[in-house]
Amino acid sequence: FPLAMATSSAKAGKITVDLRVDSDVACTANAFWKKRFDVAAWANGVAGYDAQYAIYGADDMDKWDPSVGIPTHEWSKTLKNGTYQAEGNNPLIYACAFSPSENSYPLPPPIKDWHMCGCCFSFNVTSAQSLAGLCQDSKAECEHMCTVETLGADGDRHYKVHLHNQKDVAIVV
């Protein structure tokens, strides 16, 4: 069940998200048990209204069609290199995925010290919003593995997202 939707500022315009995923990106969930997951194994599941997709968006979040809901671009179920665009009265794009969880809740985890990683943002015509706090591993918030650079003016916003092995997310405005 989706937990987050970001439509804080309904403004018309165009959003372009350039996503670059380094080929060596992986998350070591547990070194002792040799549990390591590359980006192709990561999934969303929590962020937004269509959380089965890692990269998706809408040209107008306010446009509701009774037969299909919000008309949505469903680009990918994993984080993949590419350029993604939404343009309209209230555009929004999500790029969000996390490494697999230990997945034993509500029972105690059979593998202690489970580490998770991710990259999770929503983008509108004025800003990028980190949704990384939606992910918690056995110790704290998941490791953030992407940086976002914001370019362009409100209404024609361009975001460069880089998913890499360095720790902690950074937003450059």
mmCIF file of C-alpha atoms in Angstrom:
data_model
loop_
_atom_site.group_PDB
_atom_site.id
_atom_site.type_symbol
_atom_site.label_atom_id
_atom_site.label_comp_id
_atom_site.label_asym_id
_atom_site.label_seq_id
_atom_site.Cartn_x
_atom_site.Cartn_y
_atom_site.Cartn_z
ATOM 1 C CA PHE A 1 0.000 0.000 0.000
ATOM 2 C CA PRO A 2 1.524 3.331 -1.038
ATOM 3 C CA LEU A 3 2.530 5.558 1.849
ATOM 4 C CA ALA A 4 3.584 8.833 0.229
ATOM 5 C CA MET A 5 2.362 11.213 -2.417
ATOM 6 C CA ALA A 6 3.992 14.547 -3.064
ATOM 7 C CA THR A 7 1.842 17.148 -4.773
ATOM 8 C CA SER A 8 2.814 20.093 -2.625
ATOM 9 C CA SER A 9 2.803 22.771 -5.287
ATOM 10 C CA ALA A 10 0.396 22.414 -8.166
ATOM 11 C CA LYS A 11 2.040 24.350 -10.977
ATOM 12 C CA ALA A 12 1.974 23.899 -14.713
ATOM 13 C CA GLY A 13 5.169 23.147 -16.546
ATOM 14 C CA LYS A 14 7.638 20.530 -17.645
ATOM 15 C CA ILE A 15 9.840 18.178 -15.625
ATOM 16 C CA THR A 16 12.821 16.332 -17.076
ATOM 17 C CA VAL A 17 14.592 13.695 -14.987
ATOM 18 C CA ASP A 18 17.896 12.346 -16.286
ATOM 19 C CA LEU A 19 18.693 9.213 -14.300
ATOM 20 C CA ARG A 20 22.183 7.719 -14.374
ATOM 21 C CA VAL A 21 22.831 4.437 -12.565
ATOM 22 C CA ASP A 22 26.474 3.400 -12.221
ATOM 23 C CA SER A 23 27.024 -0.217 -13.287
ATOM 24 C CA ASP A 24 28.719 -1.205 -10.016
ATOM 25 C CA VAL A 25 25.958 -0.048 -7.646
ATOM 26 C CA ALA A 26 24.968 -2.712 -5.139
ATOM 27 C CA CYS A 27 23.856 -2.891 -1.528
ATOM 28 C CA THR A 28 25.423 -5.345 0.908
ATOM 29 C CA ALA A 29 22.520 -6.345 3.132
ATOM 30 C CA ASN A 30 24.573 -8.700 5.285
ATOM 31 C CA ALA A 31 28.258 -9.412 4.646
ATOM 32 C CA PHE A 32 28.400 -12.551 6.827
ATOM 33 C CA TRP A 33 25.590 -14.257 4.869
ATOM 34 C CA LYS A 34 26.868 -12.794 1.553
ATOM 35 C CA LYS A 35 23.574 -11.063 0.858
ATOM 36 C CA ARG A 36 24.254 -8.432 -1.806
ATOM 37 C CA PHE A 37 21.700 -6.892 -4.168
ATOM 38 C CA ASP A 38 22.387 -4.893 -7.323
ATOM 39 C CA VAL A 39 19.968 -2.186 -8.476
ATOM 40 C CA ALA A 40 18.051 -4.592 -10.733
ATOM 41 C CA ALA A 41 16.796 -6.350 -7.549
ATOM 42 C CA TRP A 42 15.564 -3.137 -5.918
ATOM 43 C CA ALA A 43 11.884 -2.150 -5.937
ATOM 44 C CA ASN A 44 9.617 0.663 -4.828
ATOM 45 C CA GLY A 45 6.494 -0.590 -3.036
ATOM 46 C CA VAL A 46 5.945 2.449 -0.784
ATOM 47 C CA ALA A 47 6.266 5.813 -2.555
ATOM 48 C CA GLY A 48 3.379 7.384 -4.394
ATOM 49 C CA TYR A 49 0.122 6.288 -5.936
ATOM 50 C CA ASP A 50 1.576 3.663 -8.360
ATOM 51 C CA ALA A 51 4.255 2.146 -6.145
ATOM 52 C CA GLN A 52 4.613 -1.051 -8.164
ATOM 53 C CA TYR A 53 6.775 1.112 -10.468
ATOM 54 C CA ALA A 54 10.181 2.563 -9.586
ATOM 55 C CA ILE A 55 9.965 5.285 -12.265
ATOM 56 C CA TYR A 56 6.583 6.740 -13.093
ATOM 57 C CA GLY A 57 4.739 10.004 -13.281
ATOM 58 C CA ALA A 58 1.809 12.030 -14.518
ATOM 59 C CA ASP A 59 1.372 15.125 -16.662
ATOM 60 C CA ASP A 60 -1.440 16.354 -14.439
ATOM 61 C CA MET A 61 -1.898 14.982 -10.921
ATOM 62 C CA ASP A 62 -5.270 16.746 -10.709
ATOM 63 C CA LYS A 63 -6.702 14.974 -13.774
ATOM 64 C CA TRP A 64 -8.859 12.049 -12.731
ATOM 65 C CA ASP A 65 -10.359 9.652 -15.260
ATOM 66 C CA PRO A 66 -12.969 7.295 -13.717
ATOM 67 C CA SER A 67 -11.928 4.479 -16.064
ATOM 68 C CA VAL A 68 -8.162 4.601 -15.361
ATOM 69 C CA GLY A 69 -7.555 6.912 -12.383
ATOM 70 C CA ILE A 70 -4.747 9.396 -12.940
ATOM 71 C CA PRO A 71 -3.328 8.921 -16.458
ATOM 72 C CA THR A 72 0.210 7.748 -15.686
ATOM 73 C CA HIS A 73 3.498 7.150 -17.492
ATOM 74 C CA GLU A 74 4.717 3.794 -16.131
ATOM 75 C CA TRP A 75 8.318 3.758 -17.323
ATOM 76 C CA SER A 76 10.093 1.053 -15.310
ATOM 77 C CA LYS A 77 9.754 -1.264 -12.300
ATOM 78 C CA THR A 78 13.470 -0.778 -11.554
ATOM 79 C CA LEU A 79 15.764 2.234 -11.579
ATOM 80 C CA LYS A 80 17.210 2.372 -15.106
ATOM 81 C CA ASN A 81 19.330 4.848 -17.004
ATOM 82 C CA GLY A 82 17.229 7.196 -19.080
ATOM 83 C CA THR A 83 15.501 10.524 -19.524
ATOM 84 C CA TYR A 84 11.935 10.789 -18.258
ATOM 85 C CA GLN A 85 9.560 13.720 -18.857
ATOM 86 C CA ALA A 86 6.176 14.883 -17.669
ATOM 87 C CA GLU A 87 4.519 18.073 -18.881
ATOM 88 C CA GLY A 88 1.129 19.546 -18.055
ATOM 89 C CA ASN A 89 -0.960 21.399 -15.485
ATOM 90 C CA ASN A 90 0.478 19.616 -12.420
ATOM 91 C CA PRO A 91 3.271 17.231 -13.463
ATOM 92 C CA LEU A 92 4.987 14.893 -11.029
ATOM 93 C CA ILE A 93 7.623 12.170 -11.441
ATOM 94 C CA TYR A 94 8.704 9.530 -8.947
ATOM 95 C CA ALA A 95 12.076 7.757 -9.077
ATOM 96 C CA CYS A 96 12.171 5.396 -6.120
ATOM 97 C CA ALA A 97 13.532 1.964 -5.251
ATOM 98 C CA PHE A 98 15.056 0.222 -2.236
ATOM 99 C CA SER A 99 17.106 -2.930 -1.828
ATOM 100 C CA PRO A 100 15.158 -5.956 -0.531
ATOM 101 C CA SER A 101 14.116 -6.003 3.104
ATOM 102 C CA GLU A 102 14.817 -8.863 5.483
ATOM 103 C CA ASN A 103 11.024 -9.255 5.374
ATOM 104 C CA SER A 104 10.190 -11.165 8.539
ATOM 105 C CA TYR A 105 7.923 -8.599 10.243
ATOM 106 C CA PRO A 106 6.144 -9.034 12.674
ATOM 107 C CA LEU A 107 8.509 -11.833 13.720
ATOM 108 C CA PRO A 108 12.050 -11.054 14.856
ATOM 109 C CA PRO A 109 14.495 -11.061 11.942
ATOM 110 C CA PRO A 110 16.302 -14.389 11.445
ATOM 111 C CA ILE A 111 19.276 -12.459 10.028
ATOM 112 C CA LYS A 112 20.381 -9.665 12.366
ATOM 113 C CA ASP A 113 22.064 -6.476 11.177
ATOM 114 C CA TRP A 114 20.178 -6.285 7.882
ATOM 115 C CA HIS A 115 21.300 -3.262 5.861
ATOM 116 C CA MET A 116 19.192 -1.604 3.157
ATOM 117 C CA CYS A 117 19.974 1.013 0.513
ATOM 118 C CA GLY A 118 17.894 3.139 -1.788
ATOM 119 C CA CYS A 119 17.217 6.160 -3.913
ATOM 120 C CA CYS A 120 13.794 7.751 -3.596
ATOM 121 C CA PHE A 121 12.568 11.165 -4.768
ATOM 122 C CA SER A 122 9.505 12.857 -6.143
ATOM 123 C CA PHE A 123 9.993 15.705 -8.604
ATOM 124 C CA ASN A 124 7.691 18.585 -9.476
ATOM 125 C CA VAL A 125 8.215 21.825 -11.422
ATOM 126 C CA THR A 126 9.678 23.644 -8.414
ATOM 127 C CA SER A 127 11.583 21.076 -6.330
ATOM 128 C CA ALA A 128 12.800 17.562 -5.627
ATOM 129 C CA GLN A 129 11.592 15.938 -2.420
ATOM 130 C CA SER A 130 13.549 13.120 -0.791
ATOM 131 C CA LEU A 131 11.332 10.235 0.294
ATOM 132 C CA ALA A 132 14.243 8.182 1.625
ATOM 133 C CA GLY A 133 12.777 8.205 5.129
ATOM 134 C CA LEU A 134 10.188 5.676 3.953
ATOM 135 C CA CYS A 135 12.875 2.997 4.218
ATOM 136 C CA GLN A 136 14.172 1.644 7.540
ATOM 137 C CA ASP A 137 16.560 -1.258 8.025
ATOM 138 C CA SER A 138 17.492 -3.052 11.270
ATOM 139 C CA LYS A 139 19.470 -0.044 12.573
ATOM 140 C CA ALA A 140 18.015 3.172 11.147
ATOM 141 C CA GLU A 141 17.043 4.896 7.934
ATOM 142 C CA CYS A 142 18.348 3.139 4.818
ATOM 143 C CA GLU A 143 21.571 4.226 3.165
ATOM 144 C CA HIS A 144 20.926 6.929 0.555
ATOM 145 C CA MET A 145 22.789 6.208 -2.665
ATOM 146 C CA CYS A 146 21.861 9.009 -5.041
ATOM 147 C CA THR A 147 22.545 12.665 -5.608
ATOM 148 C CA VAL A 148 20.199 15.137 -7.263
ATOM 149 C CA GLU A 149 21.217 18.266 -9.108
ATOM 150 C CA THR A 150 18.493 20.801 -9.906
ATOM 151 C CA LEU A 151 18.722 22.925 -13.053
ATOM 152 C CA GLY A 152 16.407 25.293 -14.936
ATOM 153 C CA ALA A 153 13.649 27.631 -13.859
ATOM 154 C CA ASP A 154 10.328 26.868 -12.189
ATOM 155 C CA GLY A 155 8.023 25.540 -14.865
ATOM 156 C CA ASP A 156 10.864 24.001 -16.891
ATOM 157 C CA ARG A 157 12.773 22.070 -14.255
ATOM 158 C CA HIS A 158 15.559 19.631 -15.078
ATOM 159 C CA TYR A 159 16.896 17.137 -12.526
ATOM 160 C CA LYS A 160 20.078 15.101 -12.861
ATOM 161 C CA VAL A 161 19.904 12.047 -10.623
ATOM 162 C CA HIS A 162 23.023 9.959 -10.109
ATOM 163 C CA LEU A 163 22.802 6.599 -8.330
ATOM 164 C CA HIS A 164 26.245 5.548 -7.092
ATOM 165 C CA ASN A 165 28.100 3.728 -4.306
ATOM 166 C CA GLN A 166 28.874 6.821 -2.224
ATOM 167 C CA LYS A 167 26.906 7.188 0.989
ATOM 168 C CA ASP A 168 24.358 9.887 1.771
ATOM 169 C CA VAL A 169 22.092 11.804 -0.539
ATOM 170 C CA ALA A 170 22.852 15.340 -1.620
ATOM 171 C CA ILE A 171 20.642 17.892 -3.273
ATOM 172 C CA VAL A 172 22.388 20.622 -5.242
ATOM 173 C CA VAL A 173 20.209 23.584 -6.134
#
